[in-house]
JSON list of C-alpha atoms in Angstrom, two decimals:
[
{"chain": "H", "resi": 203, "resn": "UNK", "atom": "CA", "xyz": [92.16, 80.53, 10.72]},
{"chain": "H", "resi": 204, "resn": "UNK", "atom": "CA", "xyz": [93.87, 79.41, 13.94]},
{"chain": "H", "resi": 205, "resn": "UNK", "atom": "CA", "xyz": [97.65, 79.17, 13.95]},
{"chain": "H", "resi": 206, "resn": "UNK", "atom": "CA", "xyz": [98.17, 77.81, 17.51]},
{"chain": "H", "resi": 207, "resn": "UNK", "atom": "CA", "xyz": [99.05, 80.72, 19.76]},
{"chain": "H", "resi": 208, "resn": "UNK", "atom": "CA", "xyz": [98.52, 84.43, 19.79]},
{"chain": "H", "resi": 209, "resn": "UNK", "atom": "CA", "xyz": [101.48, 84.92, 22.18]},
{"chain": "H", "resi": 210, "resn": "UNK", "atom": "CA", "xyz": [104.21, 83.75, 19.78]},
{"chain": "H", "resi": 211, "resn": "UNK", "atom": "CA", "xyz": [105.07, 84.00, 16.13]},
{"chain": "H", "resi": 212, "resn": "UNK", "atom": "CA", "xyz": [104.46, 80.99, 13.83]},
{"chain": "H", "resi": 213, "resn": "UNK", "atom": "CA", "xyz": [108.14, 79.98, 13.82]},
{"chain": "H", "resi": 214, "resn": "UNK", "atom": "CA", "xyz": [108.30, 79.76, 17.64]},
{"chain": "H", "resi": 215, "resn": "UNK", "atom": "CA", "xyz": [105.01, 77.86, 17.69]},
{"chain": "H", "resi": 216, "resn": "UNK", "atom": "CA", "xyz": [106.48, 75.29, 15.29]},
{"chain": "H", "resi": 217, "resn": "UNK", "atom": "CA", "xyz": [109.67, 74.96, 17.34]},
{"chain": "H", "resi": 218, "resn": "UNK", "atom": "CA", "xyz": [107.72, 74.38, 20.57]},
{"chain": "H", "resi": 219, "resn": "UNK", "atom": "CA", "xyz": [105.50, 71.88, 18.80]},
{"chain": "H", "resi": 220, "resn": "UNK", "atom": "CA", "xyz": [108.59, 69.99, 17.61]},
{"chain": "H", "resi": 221, "resn": "UNK", "atom": "CA", "xyz": [110.10, 69.95, 21.13]},
{"chain": "H", "resi": 222, "resn": "UNK", "atom": "CA", "xyz": [106.97, 68.45, 22.71]},
{"chain": "H", "resi": 223, "resn": "UNK", "atom": "CA", "xyz": [106.16, 66.02, 19.89]},
{"chain": "H", "resi": 224, "resn": "UNK", "atom": "CA", "xyz": [107.97, 63.11, 21.57]},
{"chain": "H", "resi": 225, "resn": "UNK", "atom": "CA", "xyz": [106.09, 63.65, 24.81]},
{"chain": "H", "resi": 226, "resn": "UNK", "atom": "CA", "xyz": [102.76, 63.80, 23.02]},
{"chain": "H", "resi": 227, "resn": "UNK", "atom": "CA", "xyz": [103.41, 60.63, 21.02]},
{"chain": "H", "resi": 228, "resn": "UNK", "atom": "CA", "xyz": [104.57, 58.86, 24.15]},
{"chain": "H", "resi": 229, "resn": "UNK", "atom": "CA", "xyz": [107.62, 56.95, 22.98]},
{"chain": "H", "resi": 230, "resn": "UNK", "atom": "CA", "xyz": [110.27, 59.47, 22.12]},
{"chain": "H", "resi": 231, "resn": "UNK", "atom": "CA", "xyz": [112.29, 62.18, 23.64]},
{"chain": "H", "resi": 232, "resn": "UNK", "atom": "CA", "xyz": [111.08, 65.62, 24.59]},
{"chain": "H", "resi": 233, "resn": "UNK", "atom": "CA", "xyz": [114.30, 67.37, 23.57]},
{"chain": "H", "resi": 234, "resn": "UNK", "atom": "CA", "xyz": [114.85, 68.88, 20.15]},
{"chain": "H", "resi": 235, "resn": "UNK", "atom": "CA", "xyz": [118.65, 68.93, 20.44]},
{"chain": "H", "resi": 236, "resn": "UNK", "atom": "CA", "xyz": [120.55, 65.66, 20.73]},
{"chain": "H", "resi": 237, "resn": "UNK", "atom": "CA", "xyz": [123.13, 67.08, 23.17]},
{"chain": "H", "resi": 238, "resn": "UNK", "atom": "CA", "xyz": [120.38, 67.61, 25.75]},
{"chain": "H", "resi": 239, "resn": "UNK", "atom": "CA", "xyz": [119.63, 63.89, 25.90]},
{"chain": "H", "resi": 240, "resn": "UNK", "atom": "CA", "xyz": [120.33, 62.24, 29.26]},
{"chain": "H", "resi": 241, "resn": "UNK", "atom": "CA", "xyz": [122.94, 59.50, 29.18]},
{"chain": "H", "resi": 242, "resn": "UNK", "atom": "CA", "xyz": [121.54, 55.99, 29.49]},
{"chain": "H", "resi": 243, "resn": "UNK", "atom": "CA", "xyz": [122.22, 54.05, 32.70]},
{"chain": "H", "resi": 244, "resn": "UNK", "atom": "CA", "xyz": [124.55, 51.05, 32.28]},
{"chain": "H", "resi": 245, "resn": "UNK", "atom": "CA", "xyz": [122.96, 47.62, 32.42]},
{"chain": "H", "resi": 246, "resn": "UNK", "atom": "CA", "xyz": [123.88, 45.33, 35.32]},
{"chain": "H", "resi": 247, "resn": "UNK", "atom": "CA", "xyz": [127.38, 43.96, 34.75]},
{"chain": "H", "resi": 248, "resn": "UNK", "atom": "CA", "xyz": [128.42, 46.76, 32.38]},
{"chain": "H", "resi": 249, "resn": "UNK", "atom": "CA", "xyz": [129.89, 48.92, 35.13]},
{"chain": "H", "resi": 250, "resn": "UNK", "atom": "CA", "xyz": [133.23, 47.14, 34.89]},
{"chain": "H", "resi": 251, "resn": "UNK", "atom": "CA", "xyz": [133.53, 47.98, 31.19]},
{"chain": "H", "resi": 252, "resn": "UNK", "atom": "CA", "xyz": [134.37, 51.61, 31.93]},
{"chain": "H", "resi": 253, "resn": "UNK", "atom": "CA", "xyz": [138.05, 52.32, 31.47]},
{"chain": "H", "resi": 254, "resn": "UNK", "atom": "CA", "xyz": [140.05, 54.95, 33.27]},
{"chain": "H", "resi": 255, "resn": "UNK", "atom": "CA", "xyz": [143.31, 56.64, 32.27]},
{"chain": "H", "resi": 256, "resn": "UNK", "atom": "CA", "xyz": [146.39, 55.03, 33.85]},
{"chain": "H", "resi": 257, "resn": "UNK", "atom": "CA", "xyz": [146.74, 56.08, 37.48]},
{"chain": "H", "resi": 258, "resn": "UNK", "atom": "CA", "xyz": [143.19, 57.45, 37.72]},
{"chain": "H", "resi": 259, "resn": "UNK", "atom": "CA", "xyz": [141.16, 54.34, 38.48]},
{"chain": "H", "resi": 260, "resn": "UNK", "atom": "CA", "xyz": [138.99, 54.57, 41.59]},
{"chain": "H", "resi": 261, "resn": "UNK", "atom": "CA", "xyz": [139.88, 52.52, 44.62]},
{"chain": "H", "resi": 262, "resn": "UNK", "atom": "CA", "xyz": [142.52, 52.26, 47.28]},
{"chain": "H", "resi": 263, "resn": "UNK", "atom": "CA", "xyz": [145.97, 53.68, 46.47]},
{"chain": "H", "resi": 264, "resn": "UNK", "atom": "CA", "xyz": [148.91, 51.32, 46.56]},
{"chain": "H", "resi": 265, "resn": "UNK", "atom": "CA", "xyz": [150.57, 51.22, 49.98]},
{"chain": "H", "resi": 266, "resn": "UNK", "atom": "CA", "xyz": [147.45, 51.91, 52.07]},
{"chain": "H", "resi": 267, "resn": "UNK", "atom": "CA", "xyz": [144.45, 49.82, 53.08]},
{"chain": "H", "resi": 268, "resn": "UNK", "atom": "CA", "xyz": [140.81, 50.70, 52.41]},
{"chain": "H", "resi": 269, "resn": "UNK", "atom": "CA", "xyz": [140.32, 51.18, 56.16]},
{"chain": "H", "resi": 270, "resn": "UNK", "atom": "CA", "xyz": [143.36, 53.45, 56.22]},
{"chain": "H", "resi": 271, "resn": "UNK", "atom": "CA", "xyz": [141.83, 55.59, 53.48]},
{"chain": "H", "resi": 272, "resn": "UNK", "atom": "CA", "xyz": [138.64, 56.04, 55.53]},
{"chain": "H", "resi": 273, "resn": "UNK", "atom": "CA", "xyz": [140.54, 56.89, 58.72]},
{"chain": "H", "resi": 274, "resn": "UNK", "atom": "CA", "xyz": [142.80, 59.35, 56.87]},
{"chain": "H", "resi": 275, "resn": "UNK", "atom": "CA", "xyz": [139.70, 60.94, 55.38]},
{"chain": "H", "resi": 276, "resn": "UNK", "atom": "CA", "xyz": [138.18, 61.39, 58.85]},
{"chain": "H", "resi": 277, "resn": "UNK", "atom": "CA", "xyz": [141.40, 62.88, 60.17]},
{"chain": "H", "resi": 278, "resn": "UNK", "atom": "CA", "xyz": [141.61, 65.28, 57.25]},
{"chain": "H", "resi": 279, "resn": "UNK", "atom": "CA", "xyz": [137.98, 66.28, 57.68]},
{"chain": "H", "resi": 280, "resn": "UNK", "atom": "CA", "xyz": [138.52, 67.34, 61.28]},
{"chain": "H", "resi": 281, "resn": "UNK", "atom": "CA", "xyz": [142.15, 68.47, 61.26]},
{"chain": "H", "resi": 282, "resn": "UNK", "atom": "CA", "xyz": [142.73, 70.07, 57.86]},
{"chain": "H", "resi": 283, "resn": "UNK", "atom": "CA", "xyz": [141.87, 73.56, 59.10]},
{"chain": "H", "resi": 284, "resn": "UNK", "atom": "CA", "xyz": [144.27, 73.36, 62.07]},
{"chain": "H", "resi": 285, "resn": "UNK", "atom": "CA", "xyz": [147.23, 75.74, 62.13]},
{"chain": "H", "resi": 286, "resn": "UNK", "atom": "CA", "xyz": [150.12, 73.68, 60.78]},
{"chain": "H", "resi": 287, "resn": "UNK", "atom": "CA", "xyz": [152.74, 72.78, 61.91]},
{"chain": "H", "resi": 288, "resn": "UNK", "atom": "CA", "xyz": [151.09, 71.77, 65.14]},
{"chain": "H", "resi": 289, "resn": "UNK", "atom": "CA", "xyz": [152.02, 69.86, 68.25]},
{"chain": "H", "resi": 290, "resn": "UNK", "atom": "CA", "xyz": [150.07, 66.89, 69.53]},
{"chain": "H", "resi": 291, "resn": "UNK", "atom": "CA", "xyz": [148.46, 69.04, 72.24]},
{"chain": "H", "resi": 292, "resn": "UNK", "atom": "CA", "xyz": [147.45, 71.71, 69.72]},
{"chain": "H", "resi": 293, "resn": "UNK", "atom": "CA", "xyz": [145.87, 69.05, 67.50]},
{"chain": "H", "resi": 294, "resn": "UNK", "atom": "CA", "xyz": [143.97, 67.51, 70.41]},
{"chain": "H", "resi": 295, "resn": "UNK", "atom": "CA", "xyz": [142.73, 70.96, 71.43]},
{"chain": "H", "resi": 296, "resn": "UNK", "atom": "CA", "xyz": [141.71, 71.73, 67.83]},
{"chain": "H", "resi": 297, "resn": "UNK", "atom": "CA", "xyz": [139.86, 68.40, 67.46]},
{"chain": "H", "resi": 298, "resn": "UNK", "atom": "CA", "xyz": [137.93, 69.10, 70.66]},
{"chain": "H", "resi": 299, "resn": "UNK", "atom": "CA", "xyz": [137.10, 72.68, 69.56]},
{"chain": "H", "resi": 300, "resn": "UNK", "atom": "CA", "xyz": [135.61, 71.53, 66.26]},
{"chain": "H", "resi": 301, "resn": "UNK", "atom": "CA", "xyz": [133.63, 68.77, 68.04]},
{"chain": "H", "resi": 302, "resn": "UNK", "atom": "CA", "xyz": [135.41, 65.93, 66.25]},
{"chain": "H", "resi": 303, "resn": "UNK", "atom": "CA", "xyz": [134.04, 62.46, 67.02]},
{"chain": "H", "resi": 304, "resn": "UNK", "atom": "CA", "xyz": [135.54, 60.67, 70.01]},
{"chain": "H", "resi": 305, "resn": "UNK", "atom": "CA", "xyz": [137.46, 58.12, 67.87]},
{"chain": "H", "resi": 306, "resn": "UNK", "atom": "CA", "xyz": [139.24, 60.97, 66.05]},
{"chain": "H", "resi": 307, "resn": "UNK", "atom": "CA", "xyz": [140.09, 62.75, 69.31]},
{"chain": "H", "resi": 308, "resn": "UNK", "atom": "CA", "xyz": [141.35, 59.45, 70.77]},
{"chain": "H", "resi": 309, "resn": "UNK", "atom": "CA", "xyz": [143.57, 58.81, 67.75]},
{"chain": "H", "resi": 310, "resn": "UNK", "atom": "CA", "xyz": [145.05, 62.30, 67.92]},
{"chain": "H", "resi": 311, "resn": "UNK", "atom": "CA", "xyz": [145.57, 61.93, 71.67]},
{"chain": "H", "resi": 312, "resn": "UNK", "atom": "CA", "xyz": [147.47, 58.68, 71.08]},
{"chain": "H", "resi": 313, "resn": "UNK", "atom": "CA", "xyz": [150.05, 60.40, 68.84]},
{"chain": "H", "resi": 314, "resn": "UNK", "atom": "CA", "xyz": [153.68, 60.65, 69.92]},
{"chain": "H", "resi": 315, "resn": "UNK", "atom": "CA", "xyz": [154.44, 64.03, 71.48]},
{"chain": "H", "resi": 316, "resn": "UNK", "atom": "CA", "xyz": [156.06, 66.06, 68.65]},
{"chain": "H", "resi": 317, "resn": "UNK", "atom": "CA", "xyz": [155.20, 68.64, 65.96]},
{"chain": "H", "resi": 318, "resn": "UNK", "atom": "CA", "xyz": [153.40, 67.58, 62.77]},
{"chain": "H", "resi": 319, "resn": "UNK", "atom": "CA", "xyz": [153.58, 69.40, 59.45]},
{"chain": "H", "resi": 320, "resn": "UNK", "atom": "CA", "xyz": [150.28, 68.08, 58.02]},
{"chain": "H", "resi": 321, "resn": "UNK", "atom": "CA", "xyz": [147.60, 65.38, 58.17]},
{"chain": "H", "resi": 322, "resn": "UNK", "atom": "CA", "xyz": [149.80, 62.97, 56.19]},
{"chain": "H", "resi": 323, "resn": "UNK", "atom": "CA", "xyz": [152.43, 63.03, 58.97]},
{"chain": "H", "resi": 324, "resn": "UNK", "atom": "CA", "xyz": [149.69, 62.42, 61.55]},
{"chain": "H", "resi": 325, "resn": "UNK", "atom": "CA", "xyz": [148.42, 59.42, 59.56]},
{"chain": "H", "resi": 326, "resn": "UNK", "atom": "CA", "xyz": [151.95, 58.05, 59.15]},
{"chain": "H", "resi": 327, "resn": "UNK", "atom": "CA", "xyz": [152.56, 58.34, 62.92]},
{"chain": "H", "resi": 328, "resn": "UNK", "atom": "CA", "xyz": [149.34, 56.44, 63.53]},
{"chain": "H", "resi": 329, "resn": "UNK", "atom": "CA", "xyz": [150.57, 53.63, 61.26]},
{"chain": "H", "resi": 330, "resn": "UNK", "atom": "CA", "xyz": [147.85, 54.09, 58.65]},
{"chain": "H", "resi": 331, "resn": "UNK", "atom": "CA", "xyz": [150.19, 53.49, 55.73]},
{"chain": "H", "resi": 332, "resn": "UNK", "atom": "CA", "xyz": [151.71, 55.79, 53.19]},
{"chain": "H", "resi": 333, "resn": "UNK", "atom": "CA", "xyz": [150.45, 56.15, 49.65]},
{"chain": "H", "resi": 334, "resn": "UNK", "atom": "CA", "xyz": [153.06, 55.03, 47.11]},
{"chain": "H", "resi": 335, "resn": "UNK", "atom": "CA", "xyz": [153.23, 57.51, 44.25]},
{"chain": "H", "resi": 336, "resn": "UNK", "atom": "CA", "xyz": [155.20, 56.68, 41.15]},
{"chain": "H", "resi": 337, "resn": "UNK", "atom": "CA", "xyz": [155.38, 60.09, 39.58]}
]
């Protein structure tokens, strides 16, 4: 009498058989537990049906352009680890030390000569817009 495997007990053999049954039959799932199921991809046009909590929708914040968001992101990427507050010259030196792209170095070099507390002040001085927060 063959029971399937001589490595496992009959209960484990039955559990493994149940887990692979969908794969063997070809149309079903290979997972025994429902929570392990992958989530289905949305059909074309259904992406807009997803709702977000108020104030958490993706996109451009009010008070700043999409281009401004990208530029601020680049500035933050290259300047966030600078020692703040920092002068214009310190920021230029830092950008050059971390091998920031030429457009970032040029923007920092075009700043008015003063001390900046953070990347947001740098972006504001460059005229990139300020995010309007309501809370």
